PDB file of C-alpha atoms in Angstrom:
ATOM      1  CA  MET S 204      41.084  -1.589 -17.837  1.00 48.00           C
ATOM      2  CA  THR S 205      38.668  -3.636 -15.492  1.00 50.00           C
ATOM      3  CA  SER S 206      39.480  -7.384 -15.064  1.00 50.00           C
ATOM      4  CA  GLU S 207      37.250 -10.021 -15.671  1.00 51.00           C
ATOM      5  CA  LYS S 208      36.688 -10.650 -11.895  1.00 53.00           C
ATOM      6  CA  GLU S 209      35.438  -7.233 -11.278  1.00 48.00           C
ATOM      7  CA  GLU S 210      33.032  -7.169 -14.328  1.00 47.00           C
ATOM      8  CA  ALA S 211      31.704 -10.438 -13.157  1.00 56.00           C
ATOM      9  CA  ALA S 212      30.985  -9.277  -9.617  1.00 63.00           C
ATOM     10  CA  GLU S 213      27.527  -8.318  -8.683  1.00 65.00           C
ATOM     11  CA  PRO S 214      27.329  -4.628  -7.494  1.00 68.00           C
ATOM     12  CA  PRO S 215      26.620  -4.390  -3.911  1.00 66.00           C
ATOM     13  CA  ARG S 216      22.791  -4.297  -3.275  1.00 71.00           C
ATOM     14  CA  ARG S 217      21.148  -1.126  -1.819  1.00 80.00           C
ATOM     15  CA  LEU S 218      18.800  -2.010   1.070  1.00 85.00           C
ATOM     16  CA  SER S 219      15.734   0.170   0.750  1.00 91.00           C
ATOM     17  CA  CYS S 220      12.952  -0.175   3.635  1.00 94.00           C
ATOM     18  CA  THR S 221      10.622   2.068   1.942  1.00 96.00           C
ATOM     19  CA  LYS S 222       8.429  -1.042   0.508  1.00 96.00           C
ATOM     20  CA  TYR S 223       8.279  -2.202   4.240  1.00 96.00           C
ATOM     21  CA  PHE S 224       7.124   1.039   5.483  1.00 97.00           C
ATOM     22  CA  ASP S 225       4.573   1.295   2.667  1.00 97.00           C
ATOM     23  CA  ALA S 226       3.160  -2.281   3.185  1.00 97.00           C
ATOM     24  CA  LEU S 227       2.986  -1.206   7.046  1.00 97.00           C
ATOM     25  CA  TYR S 228       1.126   2.285   6.264  1.00 97.00           C
ATOM     26  CA  PHE S 229      -1.272   0.411   3.881  1.00 97.00           C
ATOM     27  CA  CYS S 230      -2.124  -2.058   6.258  1.00 97.00           C
ATOM     28  CA  TYR S 231      -3.696   0.609   8.607  1.00 97.00           C
ATOM     29  CA  SER S 232      -5.456   1.938   5.764  1.00 97.00           C
ATOM     30  CA  PRO S 233      -9.535   1.513   5.766  1.00 97.00           C
ATOM     31  CA  VAL S 234      -9.300  -0.184   2.624  1.00 96.00           C
ATOM     32  CA  HIS S 235      -6.858  -2.936   3.708  1.00 96.00           C
ATOM     33  CA  GLN S 236      -8.660  -3.348   6.960  1.00 97.00           C
ATOM     34  CA  MET S 237     -12.228  -3.848   5.367  1.00 97.00           C
ATOM     35  CA  GLN S 238     -10.756  -6.335   2.796  1.00 96.00           C
ATOM     36  CA  GLN S 239      -9.281  -8.327   5.694  1.00 96.00           C
ATOM     37  CA  TYR S 240     -12.698  -7.928   7.552  1.00 96.00           C
ATOM     38  CA  TYR S 241     -14.709  -9.091   4.706  1.00 96.00           C
ATOM     39  CA  ARG S 242     -12.259 -11.993   3.655  1.00 94.00           C
ATOM     40  CA  LEU S 243     -11.543 -13.299   6.952  1.00 93.00           C
ATOM     41  CA  GLY S 244     -14.051 -11.828   9.605  1.00 94.00           C
ATOM     42  CA  ASP S 245     -11.252  -9.964  11.574  1.00 95.00           C
ATOM     43  CA  LEU S 246      -9.151  -7.113  11.466  1.00 96.00           C
ATOM     44  CA  ASP S 247      -5.370  -7.256  10.645  1.00 95.00           C
ATOM     45  CA  ASN S 248      -3.095  -6.395  13.394  1.00 96.00           C
ATOM     46  CA  CYS S 249      -0.264  -5.992  11.014  1.00 96.00           C
ATOM     47  CA  LEU S 250       2.360  -7.527  13.258  1.00 97.00           C
ATOM     48  CA  GLY S 251       3.938  -9.082  10.041  1.00 96.00           C
ATOM     49  CA  LYS S 252       4.324  -5.831   8.354  1.00 97.00           C
ATOM     50  CA  TRP S 253       5.951  -4.361  11.486  1.00 97.00           C
ATOM     51  CA  SER S 254       8.348  -7.280  11.934  1.00 96.00           C
ATOM     52  CA  ALA S 255       9.469  -6.926   8.175  1.00 95.00           C
ATOM     53  CA  LEU S 256       9.903  -3.083   8.984  1.00 97.00           C
ATOM     54  CA  TYR S 257      12.128  -3.856  12.001  1.00 97.00           C
ATOM     55  CA  ASP S 258      14.005  -6.560  10.478  1.00 95.00           C
ATOM     56  CA  CYS S 259      14.988  -4.468   7.425  1.00 95.00           C
ATOM     57  CA  LEU S 260      15.946  -1.568   9.731  1.00 95.00           C
ATOM     58  CA  CYS S 261      17.969  -3.981  11.767  1.00 95.00           C
ATOM     59  CA  LEU S 262      19.989  -5.104   8.538  1.00 94.00           C
ATOM     60  CA  LYS S 263      20.991  -1.374   7.826  1.00 92.00           C
ATOM     61  CA  THR S 264      22.887  -1.472  11.250  1.00 93.00           C
ATOM     62  CA  LYS S 265      25.043  -4.225   9.790  1.00 92.00           C
ATOM     63  CA  LYS S 266      28.215  -4.116   7.383  1.00 91.00           C
ATOM     64  CA  ALA S 267      27.436  -4.418   3.688  1.00 89.00           C
ATOM     65  CA  SER S 268      29.103  -7.787   3.494  1.00 88.00           C
ATOM     66  CA  GLU S 269      26.916  -9.288   6.122  1.00 91.00           C
ATOM     67  CA  VAL S 270      23.807  -7.920   4.546  1.00 91.00           C
ATOM     68  CA  GLU S 271      24.859  -9.646   1.188  1.00 91.00           C
ATOM     69  CA  GLU S 272      25.381 -12.988   3.037  1.00 92.00           C
ATOM     70  CA  ILE S 273      22.014 -12.840   5.002  1.00 92.00           C
ATOM     71  CA  LEU S 274      20.268 -11.773   1.708  1.00 90.00           C
ATOM     72  CA  LYS S 275      21.847 -14.563  -0.315  1.00 91.00           C
ATOM     73  CA  ALA S 276      21.012 -17.268   2.351  1.00 92.00           C
ATOM     74  CA  ARG S 277      17.556 -15.953   2.611  1.00 88.00           C
ATOM     75  CA  GLU S 278      16.909 -16.529  -1.046  1.00 87.00           C
ATOM     76  CA  LYS S 279      18.203 -19.992  -0.974  1.00 87.00           C
ATOM     77  CA  ALA S 280      16.096 -20.834   1.953  1.00 86.00           C
ATOM     78  CA  GLN S 281      12.790 -19.611   0.136  1.00 82.00           C
ATOM     79  CA  HIS S 282      10.563 -22.180  -1.787  1.00 75.00           C
ATOM     80  CA  HIS S 283       9.950 -21.464  -5.253  1.00 75.00           C
ATOM     81  CA  ILE S 284       6.348 -20.692  -6.232  1.00 70.00           C
ATOM     82  CA  TRP S 285       6.092 -23.553  -8.779  1.00 75.00           C
ATOM     83  CA  THR S 286       6.462 -27.134  -7.804  1.00 72.00           C
ATOM     84  CA  PHE S 287       7.953 -28.873 -10.548  1.00 78.00           C
ATOM     85  CA  ARG S 288       7.216 -32.523 -11.329  1.00 80.00           C
ATOM     86  CA  THR S 289       8.027 -35.305 -13.658  1.00 84.00           C
ATOM     87  CA  PRO S 290       5.297 -36.687 -15.459  1.00 87.00           C
ATOM     88  CA  ASN S 291       5.506 -39.666 -13.239  1.00 88.00           C
ATOM     89  CA  GLU S 292       5.177 -37.702 -10.368  1.00 84.00           C
ATOM     90  CA  ALA S 293       2.372 -35.612 -11.601  1.00 85.00           C
ATOM     91  CA  LYS S 294       0.008 -38.424 -12.668  1.00 88.00           C
ATOM     92  CA  PRO S 295      -0.959 -39.596  -9.337  1.00 90.00           C
ATOM     93  CA  PHE S 296      -1.426 -36.147  -7.905  1.00 86.00           C
ATOM     94  CA  TRP S 297      -3.491 -35.044 -11.338  1.00 86.00           C
ATOM     95  CA  LYS S 298      -5.822 -38.435 -10.693  1.00 88.00           C
ATOM     96  CA  LYS S 299      -6.299 -37.497  -6.925  1.00 89.00           C
ATOM     97  CA  HIS S 300      -7.324 -33.917  -7.734  1.00 86.00           C
ATOM     98  CA  TYR S 301      -8.699 -33.996 -11.029  1.00 87.00           C
ATOM     99  CA  GLY S 302      -9.545 -37.519 -11.863  1.00 84.00           C
ATOM    100  CA  HIS S 303     -12.996 -36.852 -11.270  1.00 83.00           C
ATOM    101  CA  LEU S 304     -12.924 -34.788 -14.569  1.00 82.00           C
ATOM    102  CA  ASP S 305     -11.838 -37.560 -16.768  1.00 78.00           C
ATOM    103  CA  ASP S 306     -15.012 -39.471 -15.970  1.00 76.00           C
ATOM    104  CA  ARG S 307     -16.918 -36.975 -17.682  1.00 70.00           C
ATOM    105  CA  PRO S 308     -19.316 -38.335 -20.895  1.00 66.00           C
TER     106      PRO S 308
END
């Protein structure tokens, strides 16, 4: 019979670097490079993808407990994609960016 503590505890995460390797591989593909050239006028040097893969591989050399702490700290440090505002906070933002739409006939 398992205790409540064991049930509540999250299973240890399995760190996989496959997605970082795939992203790096795709970065050097002609499709990606042409998209970058079309959108930005420059080819992608893929340094960000190399850094992400290297970081993942370095994490794989650490103890599972250390990896868990590092990943939790990174999740806390990430900003949420949406910025939530109260109606009072949102009103000036709306007026500044979209107020011209209110003046339409």
